[in-house]
mmCIF file of C-alpha atoms in Angstrom:
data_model
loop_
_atom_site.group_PDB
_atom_site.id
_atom_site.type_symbol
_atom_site.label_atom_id
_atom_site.label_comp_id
_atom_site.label_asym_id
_atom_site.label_seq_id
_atom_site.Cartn_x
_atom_site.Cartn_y
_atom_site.Cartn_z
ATOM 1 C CA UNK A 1 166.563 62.373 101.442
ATOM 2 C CA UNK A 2 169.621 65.093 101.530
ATOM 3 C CA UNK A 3 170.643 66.826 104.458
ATOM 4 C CA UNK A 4 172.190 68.969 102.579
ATOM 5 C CA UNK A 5 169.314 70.284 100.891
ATOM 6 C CA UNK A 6 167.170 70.868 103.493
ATOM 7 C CA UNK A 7 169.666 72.471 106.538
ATOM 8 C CA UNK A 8 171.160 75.723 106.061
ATOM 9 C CA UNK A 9 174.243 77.104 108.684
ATOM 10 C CA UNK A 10 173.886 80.767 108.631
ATOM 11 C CA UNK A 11 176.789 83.107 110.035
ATOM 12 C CA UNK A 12 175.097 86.905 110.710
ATOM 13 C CA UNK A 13 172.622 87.764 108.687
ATOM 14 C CA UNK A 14 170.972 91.591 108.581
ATOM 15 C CA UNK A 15 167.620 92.450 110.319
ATOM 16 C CA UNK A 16 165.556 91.907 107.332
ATOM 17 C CA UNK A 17 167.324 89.002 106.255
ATOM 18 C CA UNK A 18 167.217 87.605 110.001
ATOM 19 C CA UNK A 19 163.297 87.994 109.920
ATOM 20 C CA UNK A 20 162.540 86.444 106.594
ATOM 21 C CA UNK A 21 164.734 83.399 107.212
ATOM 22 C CA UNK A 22 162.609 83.355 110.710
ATOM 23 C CA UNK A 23 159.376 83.105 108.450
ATOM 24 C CA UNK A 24 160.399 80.649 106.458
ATOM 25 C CA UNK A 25 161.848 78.445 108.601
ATOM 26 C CA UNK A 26 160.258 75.066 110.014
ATOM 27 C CA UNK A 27 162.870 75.032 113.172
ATOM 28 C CA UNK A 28 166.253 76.759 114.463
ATOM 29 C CA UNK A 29 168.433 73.902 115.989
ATOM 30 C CA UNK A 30 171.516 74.993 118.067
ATOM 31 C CA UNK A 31 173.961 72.561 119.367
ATOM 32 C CA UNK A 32 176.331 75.072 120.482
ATOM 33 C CA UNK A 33 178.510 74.272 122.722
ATOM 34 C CA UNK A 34 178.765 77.578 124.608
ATOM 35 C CA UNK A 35 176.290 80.743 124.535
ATOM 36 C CA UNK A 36 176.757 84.326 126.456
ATOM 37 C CA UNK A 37 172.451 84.653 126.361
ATOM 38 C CA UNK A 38 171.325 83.287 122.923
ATOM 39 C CA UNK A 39 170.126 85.759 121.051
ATOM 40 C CA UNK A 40 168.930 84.226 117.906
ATOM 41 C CA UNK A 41 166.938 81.499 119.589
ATOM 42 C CA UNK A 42 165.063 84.432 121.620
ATOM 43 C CA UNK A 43 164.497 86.033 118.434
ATOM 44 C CA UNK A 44 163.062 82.849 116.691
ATOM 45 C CA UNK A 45 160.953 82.154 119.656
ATOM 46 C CA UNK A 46 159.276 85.262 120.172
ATOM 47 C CA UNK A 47 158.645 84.240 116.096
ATOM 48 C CA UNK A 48 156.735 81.546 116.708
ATOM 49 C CA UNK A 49 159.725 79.048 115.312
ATOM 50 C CA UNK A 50 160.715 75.743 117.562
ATOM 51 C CA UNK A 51 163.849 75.461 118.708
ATOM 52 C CA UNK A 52 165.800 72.568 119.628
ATOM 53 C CA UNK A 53 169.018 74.053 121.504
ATOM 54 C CA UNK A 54 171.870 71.868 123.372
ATOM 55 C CA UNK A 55 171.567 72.121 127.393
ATOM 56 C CA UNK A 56 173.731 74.508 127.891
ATOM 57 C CA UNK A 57 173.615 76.712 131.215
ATOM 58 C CA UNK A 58 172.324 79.716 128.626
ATOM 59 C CA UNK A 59 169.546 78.309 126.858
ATOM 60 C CA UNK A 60 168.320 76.809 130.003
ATOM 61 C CA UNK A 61 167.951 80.038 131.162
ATOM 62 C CA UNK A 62 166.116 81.032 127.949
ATOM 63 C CA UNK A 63 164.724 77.584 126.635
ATOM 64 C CA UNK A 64 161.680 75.742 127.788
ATOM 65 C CA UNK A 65 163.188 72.496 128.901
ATOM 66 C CA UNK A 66 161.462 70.448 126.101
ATOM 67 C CA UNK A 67 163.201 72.483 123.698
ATOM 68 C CA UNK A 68 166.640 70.912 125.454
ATOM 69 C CA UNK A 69 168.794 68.104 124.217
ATOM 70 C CA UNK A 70 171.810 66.325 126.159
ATOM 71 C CA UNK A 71 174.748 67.874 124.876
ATOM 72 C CA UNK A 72 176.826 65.743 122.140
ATOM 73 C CA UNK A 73 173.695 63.611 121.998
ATOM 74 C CA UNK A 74 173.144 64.028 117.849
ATOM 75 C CA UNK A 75 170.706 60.350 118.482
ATOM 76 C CA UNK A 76 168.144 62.533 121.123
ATOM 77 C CA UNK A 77 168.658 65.735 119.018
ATOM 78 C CA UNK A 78 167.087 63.422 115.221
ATOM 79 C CA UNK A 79 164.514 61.871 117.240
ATOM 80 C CA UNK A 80 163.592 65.328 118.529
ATOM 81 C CA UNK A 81 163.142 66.812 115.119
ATOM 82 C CA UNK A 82 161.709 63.656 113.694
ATOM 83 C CA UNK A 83 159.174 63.478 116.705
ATOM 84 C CA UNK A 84 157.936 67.353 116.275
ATOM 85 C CA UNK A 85 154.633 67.263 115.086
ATOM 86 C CA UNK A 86 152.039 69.435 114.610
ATOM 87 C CA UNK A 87 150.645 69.039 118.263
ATOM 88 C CA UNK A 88 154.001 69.397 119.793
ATOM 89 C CA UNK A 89 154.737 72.457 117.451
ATOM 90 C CA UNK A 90 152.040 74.513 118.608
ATOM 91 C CA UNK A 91 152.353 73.428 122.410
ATOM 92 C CA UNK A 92 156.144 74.790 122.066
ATOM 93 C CA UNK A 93 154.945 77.710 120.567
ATOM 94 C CA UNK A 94 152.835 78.233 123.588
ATOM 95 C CA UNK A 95 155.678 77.841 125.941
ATOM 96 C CA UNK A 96 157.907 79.880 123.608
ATOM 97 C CA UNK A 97 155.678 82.755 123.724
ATOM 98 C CA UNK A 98 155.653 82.153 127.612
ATOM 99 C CA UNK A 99 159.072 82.223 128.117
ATOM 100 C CA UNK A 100 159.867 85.304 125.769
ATOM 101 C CA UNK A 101 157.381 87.635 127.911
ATOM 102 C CA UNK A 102 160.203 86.879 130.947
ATOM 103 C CA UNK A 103 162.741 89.199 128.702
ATOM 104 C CA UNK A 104 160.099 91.937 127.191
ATOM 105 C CA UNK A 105 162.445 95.016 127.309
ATOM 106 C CA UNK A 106 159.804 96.615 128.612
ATOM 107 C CA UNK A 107 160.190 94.460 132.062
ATOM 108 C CA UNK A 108 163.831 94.848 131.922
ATOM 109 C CA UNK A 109 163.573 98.386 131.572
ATOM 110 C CA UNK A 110 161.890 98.866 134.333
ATOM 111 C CA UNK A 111 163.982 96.786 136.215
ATOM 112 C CA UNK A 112 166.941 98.756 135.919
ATOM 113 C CA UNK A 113 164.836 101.922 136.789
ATOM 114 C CA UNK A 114 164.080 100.508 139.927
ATOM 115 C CA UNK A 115 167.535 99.606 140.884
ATOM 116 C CA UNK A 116 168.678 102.944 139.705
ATOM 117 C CA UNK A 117 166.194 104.608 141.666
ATOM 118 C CA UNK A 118 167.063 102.086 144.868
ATOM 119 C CA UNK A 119 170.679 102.984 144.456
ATOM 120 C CA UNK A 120 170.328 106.915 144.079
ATOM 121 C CA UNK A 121 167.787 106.806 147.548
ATOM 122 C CA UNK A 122 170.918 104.457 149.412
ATOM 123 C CA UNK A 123 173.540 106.602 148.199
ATOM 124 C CA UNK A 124 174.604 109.300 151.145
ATOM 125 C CA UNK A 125 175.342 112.715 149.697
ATOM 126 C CA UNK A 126 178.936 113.760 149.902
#
């Protein structure tokens, strides 16, 4: 068994790059220690991919919390990956897909529309 064989540590990668390492993947792990929103692990969750992602205030927000590991804990983060199954793969895929319809853009979209329009009925003409 090598590691090194079998993990690759990507810095950015183009769009069509991005979604054919995404389809050929078997799981994105992130330990990072800080996140602004977490980008990539939306994007491999709304592919179907598992994550395993360090509990960080930002991936809580995005993560389903079995996809969370105690920071620094590298003994919890190998039993996760050697514990993920086929069963447990497709029930994180369920909550994946659950969790990336909270940040369709569609949703957001009309969020800001609706705050734009609140704003613009509040605002006094001068």
């Amino acid at each position: 068994y090598s590691a090194d064989r079998r993990i690759h540590f990507h810095g950015f990668v183009a769009d069509l790059t991005r979604d054919q390492l995404l389809t050929a993947a078997h799981l994105l792990v992130s330990p990072s220690l800080y996140e602004g929103f977490g980008l990539p692990v939306a994007e491999a969750m709304a592919a179907g991919l598992p994550v395993l992602v360090s509990d960080i205030p930002a991936y809580r927000e995005i993560a389903p919390p079995a996809a969370l590991f105690p920071l620094g804990d590298s003994s919890r983060l190998a039993a996760m990956i050697d514990g993920l199954d086929a069963a447990s793969y497709d029930a994180l895929q369920d909550a994946y897909f659950a969790q990336v319809r909270r940040f369709a853009p569609r949703r957001h979209v009309e969020g800001f529309a609706q705050l734009f329009e609140e704003a613009l009925s509040s605002a006094t003409p001068r």
